[in-house]
CSV table of C-alpha atoms in Angstrom, one decimal:
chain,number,residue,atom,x,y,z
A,73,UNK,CA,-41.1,-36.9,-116.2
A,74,UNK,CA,-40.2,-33.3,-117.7
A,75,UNK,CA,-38.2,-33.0,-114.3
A,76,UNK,CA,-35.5,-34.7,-112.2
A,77,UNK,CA,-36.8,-36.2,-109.2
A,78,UNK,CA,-34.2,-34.0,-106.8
A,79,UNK,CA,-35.3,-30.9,-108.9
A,80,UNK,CA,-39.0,-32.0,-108.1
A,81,UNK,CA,-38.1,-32.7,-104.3
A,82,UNK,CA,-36.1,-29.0,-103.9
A,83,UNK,CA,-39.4,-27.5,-105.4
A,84,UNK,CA,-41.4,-29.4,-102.7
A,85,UNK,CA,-39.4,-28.6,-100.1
A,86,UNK,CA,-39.3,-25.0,-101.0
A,87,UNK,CA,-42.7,-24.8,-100.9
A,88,UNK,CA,-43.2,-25.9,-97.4
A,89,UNK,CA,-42.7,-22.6,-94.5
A,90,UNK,CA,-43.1,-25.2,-91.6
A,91,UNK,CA,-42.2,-29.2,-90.8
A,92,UNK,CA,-42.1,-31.6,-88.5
A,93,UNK,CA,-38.7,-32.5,-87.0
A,94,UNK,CA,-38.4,-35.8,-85.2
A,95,UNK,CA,-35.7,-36.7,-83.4
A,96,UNK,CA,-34.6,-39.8,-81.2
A,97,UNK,CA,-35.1,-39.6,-77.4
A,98,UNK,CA,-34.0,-43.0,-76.0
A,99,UNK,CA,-35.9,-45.4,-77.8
A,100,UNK,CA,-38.8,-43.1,-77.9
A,101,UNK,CA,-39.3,-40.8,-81.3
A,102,UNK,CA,-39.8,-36.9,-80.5
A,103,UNK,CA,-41.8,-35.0,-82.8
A,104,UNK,CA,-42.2,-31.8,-82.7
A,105,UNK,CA,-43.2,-28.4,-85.8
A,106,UNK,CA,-40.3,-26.6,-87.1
A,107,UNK,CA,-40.0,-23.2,-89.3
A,108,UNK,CA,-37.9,-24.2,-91.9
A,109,UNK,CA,-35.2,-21.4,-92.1
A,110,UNK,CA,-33.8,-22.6,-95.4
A,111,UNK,CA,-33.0,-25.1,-98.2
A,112,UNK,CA,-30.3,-25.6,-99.9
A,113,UNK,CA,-31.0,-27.9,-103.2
A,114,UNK,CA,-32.4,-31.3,-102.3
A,115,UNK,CA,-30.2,-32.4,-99.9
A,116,UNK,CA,-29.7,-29.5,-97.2
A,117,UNK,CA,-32.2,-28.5,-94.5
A,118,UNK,CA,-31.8,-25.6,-92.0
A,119,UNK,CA,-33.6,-24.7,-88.8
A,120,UNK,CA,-32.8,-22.8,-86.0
A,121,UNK,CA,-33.2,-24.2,-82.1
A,122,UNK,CA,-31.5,-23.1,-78.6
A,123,UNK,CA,-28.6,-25.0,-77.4
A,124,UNK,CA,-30.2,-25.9,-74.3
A,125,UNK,CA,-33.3,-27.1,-76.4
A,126,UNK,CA,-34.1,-31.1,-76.0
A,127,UNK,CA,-34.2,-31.3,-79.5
A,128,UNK,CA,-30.5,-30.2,-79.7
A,129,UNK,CA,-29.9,-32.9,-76.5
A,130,UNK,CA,-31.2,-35.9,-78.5
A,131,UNK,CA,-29.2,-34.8,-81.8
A,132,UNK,CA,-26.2,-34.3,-80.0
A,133,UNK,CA,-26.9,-38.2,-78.5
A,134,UNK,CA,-28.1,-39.5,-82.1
A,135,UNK,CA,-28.2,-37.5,-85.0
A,136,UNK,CA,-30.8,-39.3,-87.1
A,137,UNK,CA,-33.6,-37.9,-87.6
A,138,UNK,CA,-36.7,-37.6,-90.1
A,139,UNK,CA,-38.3,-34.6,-91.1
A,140,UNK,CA,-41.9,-34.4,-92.8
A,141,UNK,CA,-43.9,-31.9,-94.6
A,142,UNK,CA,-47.6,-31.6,-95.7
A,143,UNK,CA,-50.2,-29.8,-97.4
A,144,UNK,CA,-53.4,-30.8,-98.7
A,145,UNK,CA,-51.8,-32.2,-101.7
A,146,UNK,CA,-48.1,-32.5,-101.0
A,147,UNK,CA,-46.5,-34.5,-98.5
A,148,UNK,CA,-42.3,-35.0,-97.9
A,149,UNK,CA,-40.9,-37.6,-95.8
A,150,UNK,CA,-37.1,-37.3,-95.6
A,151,UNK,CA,-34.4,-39.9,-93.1
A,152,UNK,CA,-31.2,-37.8,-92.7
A,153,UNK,CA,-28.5,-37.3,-90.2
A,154,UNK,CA,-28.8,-33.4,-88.2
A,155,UNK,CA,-25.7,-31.6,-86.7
A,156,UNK,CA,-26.0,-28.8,-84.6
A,157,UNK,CA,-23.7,-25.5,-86.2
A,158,UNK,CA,-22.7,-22.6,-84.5
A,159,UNK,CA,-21.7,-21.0,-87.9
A,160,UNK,CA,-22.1,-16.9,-86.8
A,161,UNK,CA,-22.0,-16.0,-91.1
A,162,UNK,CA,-24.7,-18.7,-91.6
A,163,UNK,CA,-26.5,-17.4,-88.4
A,164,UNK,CA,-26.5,-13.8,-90.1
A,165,UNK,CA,-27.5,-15.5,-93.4
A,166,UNK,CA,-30.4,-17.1,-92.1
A,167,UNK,CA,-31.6,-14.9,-89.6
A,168,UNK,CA,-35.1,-13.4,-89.4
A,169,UNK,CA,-36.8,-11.1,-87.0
A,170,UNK,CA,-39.2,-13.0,-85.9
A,171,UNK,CA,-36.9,-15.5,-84.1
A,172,UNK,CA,-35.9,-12.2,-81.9
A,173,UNK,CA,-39.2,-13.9,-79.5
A,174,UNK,CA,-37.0,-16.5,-79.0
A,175,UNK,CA,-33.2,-15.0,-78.9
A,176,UNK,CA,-34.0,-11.5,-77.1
A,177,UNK,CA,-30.0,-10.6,-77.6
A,178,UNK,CA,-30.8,-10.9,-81.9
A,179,UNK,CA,-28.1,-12.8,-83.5
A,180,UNK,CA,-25.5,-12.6,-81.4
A,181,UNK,CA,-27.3,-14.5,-78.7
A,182,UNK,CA,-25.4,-16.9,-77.2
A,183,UNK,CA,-27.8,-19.5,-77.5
A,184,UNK,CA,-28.5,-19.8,-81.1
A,185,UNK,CA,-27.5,-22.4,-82.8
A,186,UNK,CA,-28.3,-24.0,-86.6
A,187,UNK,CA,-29.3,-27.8,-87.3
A,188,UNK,CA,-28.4,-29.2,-90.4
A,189,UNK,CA,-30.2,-31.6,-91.5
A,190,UNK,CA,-28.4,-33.7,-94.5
A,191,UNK,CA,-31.1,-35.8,-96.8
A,192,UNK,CA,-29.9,-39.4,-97.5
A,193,UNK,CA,-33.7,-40.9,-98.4
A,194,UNK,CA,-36.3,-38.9,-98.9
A,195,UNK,CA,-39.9,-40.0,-100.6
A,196,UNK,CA,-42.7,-37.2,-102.2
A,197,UNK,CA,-46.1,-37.2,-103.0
A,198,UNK,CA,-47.1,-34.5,-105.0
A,199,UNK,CA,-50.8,-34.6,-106.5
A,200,UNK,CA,-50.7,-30.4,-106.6
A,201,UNK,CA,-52.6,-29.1,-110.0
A,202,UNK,CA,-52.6,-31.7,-112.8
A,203,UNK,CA,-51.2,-34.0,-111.1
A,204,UNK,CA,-53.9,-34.3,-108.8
A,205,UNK,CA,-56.3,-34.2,-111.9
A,206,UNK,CA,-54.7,-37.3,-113.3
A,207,UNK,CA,-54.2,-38.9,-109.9
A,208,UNK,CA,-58.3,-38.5,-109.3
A,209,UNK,CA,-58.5,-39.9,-113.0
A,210,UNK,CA,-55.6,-43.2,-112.4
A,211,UNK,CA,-57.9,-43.9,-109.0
A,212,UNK,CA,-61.2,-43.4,-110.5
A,213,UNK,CA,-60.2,-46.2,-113.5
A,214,UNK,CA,-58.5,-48.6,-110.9
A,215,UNK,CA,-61.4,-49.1,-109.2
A,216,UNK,CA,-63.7,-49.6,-112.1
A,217,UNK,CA,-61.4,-51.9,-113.4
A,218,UNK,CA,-60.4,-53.7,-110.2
A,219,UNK,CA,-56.6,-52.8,-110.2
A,220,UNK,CA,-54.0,-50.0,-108.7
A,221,UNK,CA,-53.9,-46.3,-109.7
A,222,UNK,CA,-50.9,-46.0,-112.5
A,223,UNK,CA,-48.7,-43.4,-110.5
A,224,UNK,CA,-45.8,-41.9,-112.0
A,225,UNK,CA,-42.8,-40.4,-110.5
A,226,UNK,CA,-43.8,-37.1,-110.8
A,227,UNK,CA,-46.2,-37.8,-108.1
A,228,UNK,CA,-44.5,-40.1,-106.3
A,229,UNK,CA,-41.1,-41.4,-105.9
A,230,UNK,CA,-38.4,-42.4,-103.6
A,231,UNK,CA,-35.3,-40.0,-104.0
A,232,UNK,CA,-31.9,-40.6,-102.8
A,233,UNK,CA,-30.6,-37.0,-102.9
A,234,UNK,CA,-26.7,-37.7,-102.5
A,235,UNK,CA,-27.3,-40.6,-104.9
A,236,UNK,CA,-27.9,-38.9,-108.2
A,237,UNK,CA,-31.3,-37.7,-109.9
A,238,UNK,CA,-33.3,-41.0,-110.6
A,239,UNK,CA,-36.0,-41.8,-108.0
A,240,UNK,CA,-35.7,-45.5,-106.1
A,241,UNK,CA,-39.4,-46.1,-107.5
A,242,UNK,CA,-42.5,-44.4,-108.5
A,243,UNK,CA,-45.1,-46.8,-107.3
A,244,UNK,CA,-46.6,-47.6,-104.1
C-alpha cells in the first residue's frame, strides 16, 4: 500500500466530525456520540465534556475506553486509555463556539474539561472510492469461486499506533 497504515488511520479519523465514546460504568459499557474536537496524528484524540459529566465519573474510575466512527464506507474502532485535562492553552486551542450551549461562561467556565484519548489498538475499514470498487470486485469473485474477498491493508487492517507503521493484519 502507497500509504502507511497510521497515515491511513489519521486520514480516517480526520475525516470523521462525530464518534461514539464508550466508557466503563461498573461492569456495564456506556456508549454515548461525541464531537470530536481534534486529532493529533494517529494516536491522539480530543473531546470536550463537563467535569460533573458521568462520562468524566467512569474515566476518572477506569480509563479504558473504545471509541468508534462510521460512515457508509468507513468505519474506525480504536481501544485506548482517556484522561481528563484541565489544560486552559489546550482549552483555547480547541475551543469552538458552538460548545458556548454547553459552557454559558465560554472558555473560562469552570466546568470544562478535555479527554484525551491515547490510541494503543485501533482497526479500519475503509472501502471509500476505489477501494470500495475493488472491494465490490474481491466479493463478487469470492463468491463465484467459493472462497474469501482478497482484502488488503488499505482497506483493512489492525494498527498499533504507538507501535510503528505496519498494520497487525489486513485480513478478516
Amino acid at each position: 500500500m502507497g500509504e502507511s497504515s497510521k497515515a491511513h488511520l489519521k486520514e480516517l479519523l480526520e475525516s470523521f466530525d462525530d464518534a461514539m465514546l464508550i466508557t466503563r460504568h461498573g461492569e456495564e459499557m456506556h456508549a454515548r456520540p461525541m464531537a470530536v474536537a481534534d486529532v493529533e496524528g494517529a494516536n491522539t484524540l480530543w473531546f470536550v465534556t463537563s467535569t460533573g459529566a458521568p462520562k468524566s465519573d467512569e474515566i476518572r474510575l477506569d480509563s479504558r475506553v473504545s471509541v468508534t466512527f462510521q460512515s457508509s464506507t468507513r468505519f474506525v474502532a480504536l481501544s485506548g486509555r482517556g484522561v481528563l485535562v484541565h489544560d486552559k492553552a489546550k482549552i483555547d486551542q480547541l475551543w469552538k463556539p458552538s460548545w458556548k450551549a454547553w459552557f454559558p461562561n465560554g472558555k473560562d467556565d469552570p466546568s470544562i474539561a478535555l479527554i484525551q484519548v491515547t490510541v494503543t489498538d485501533a482497526e479500519l475499514w475503509d472501502n471509500a472510492g476505489l477501494k470500495g470498487i475493488r472491494y465490490a470486485f474481491e466479493v463478487a469473485k469470492a463468491a463465484l469461486t467459493g472462497t474469501t474477498p482478497d482484502v488488503d491493508a488499505a482497506q483493512h487492517a489492525r494498527v498499533k499506533p504507538t507501535n510503528g507503521d505496519a498494520p497487525v493484519s489486513s485480513r478478516h
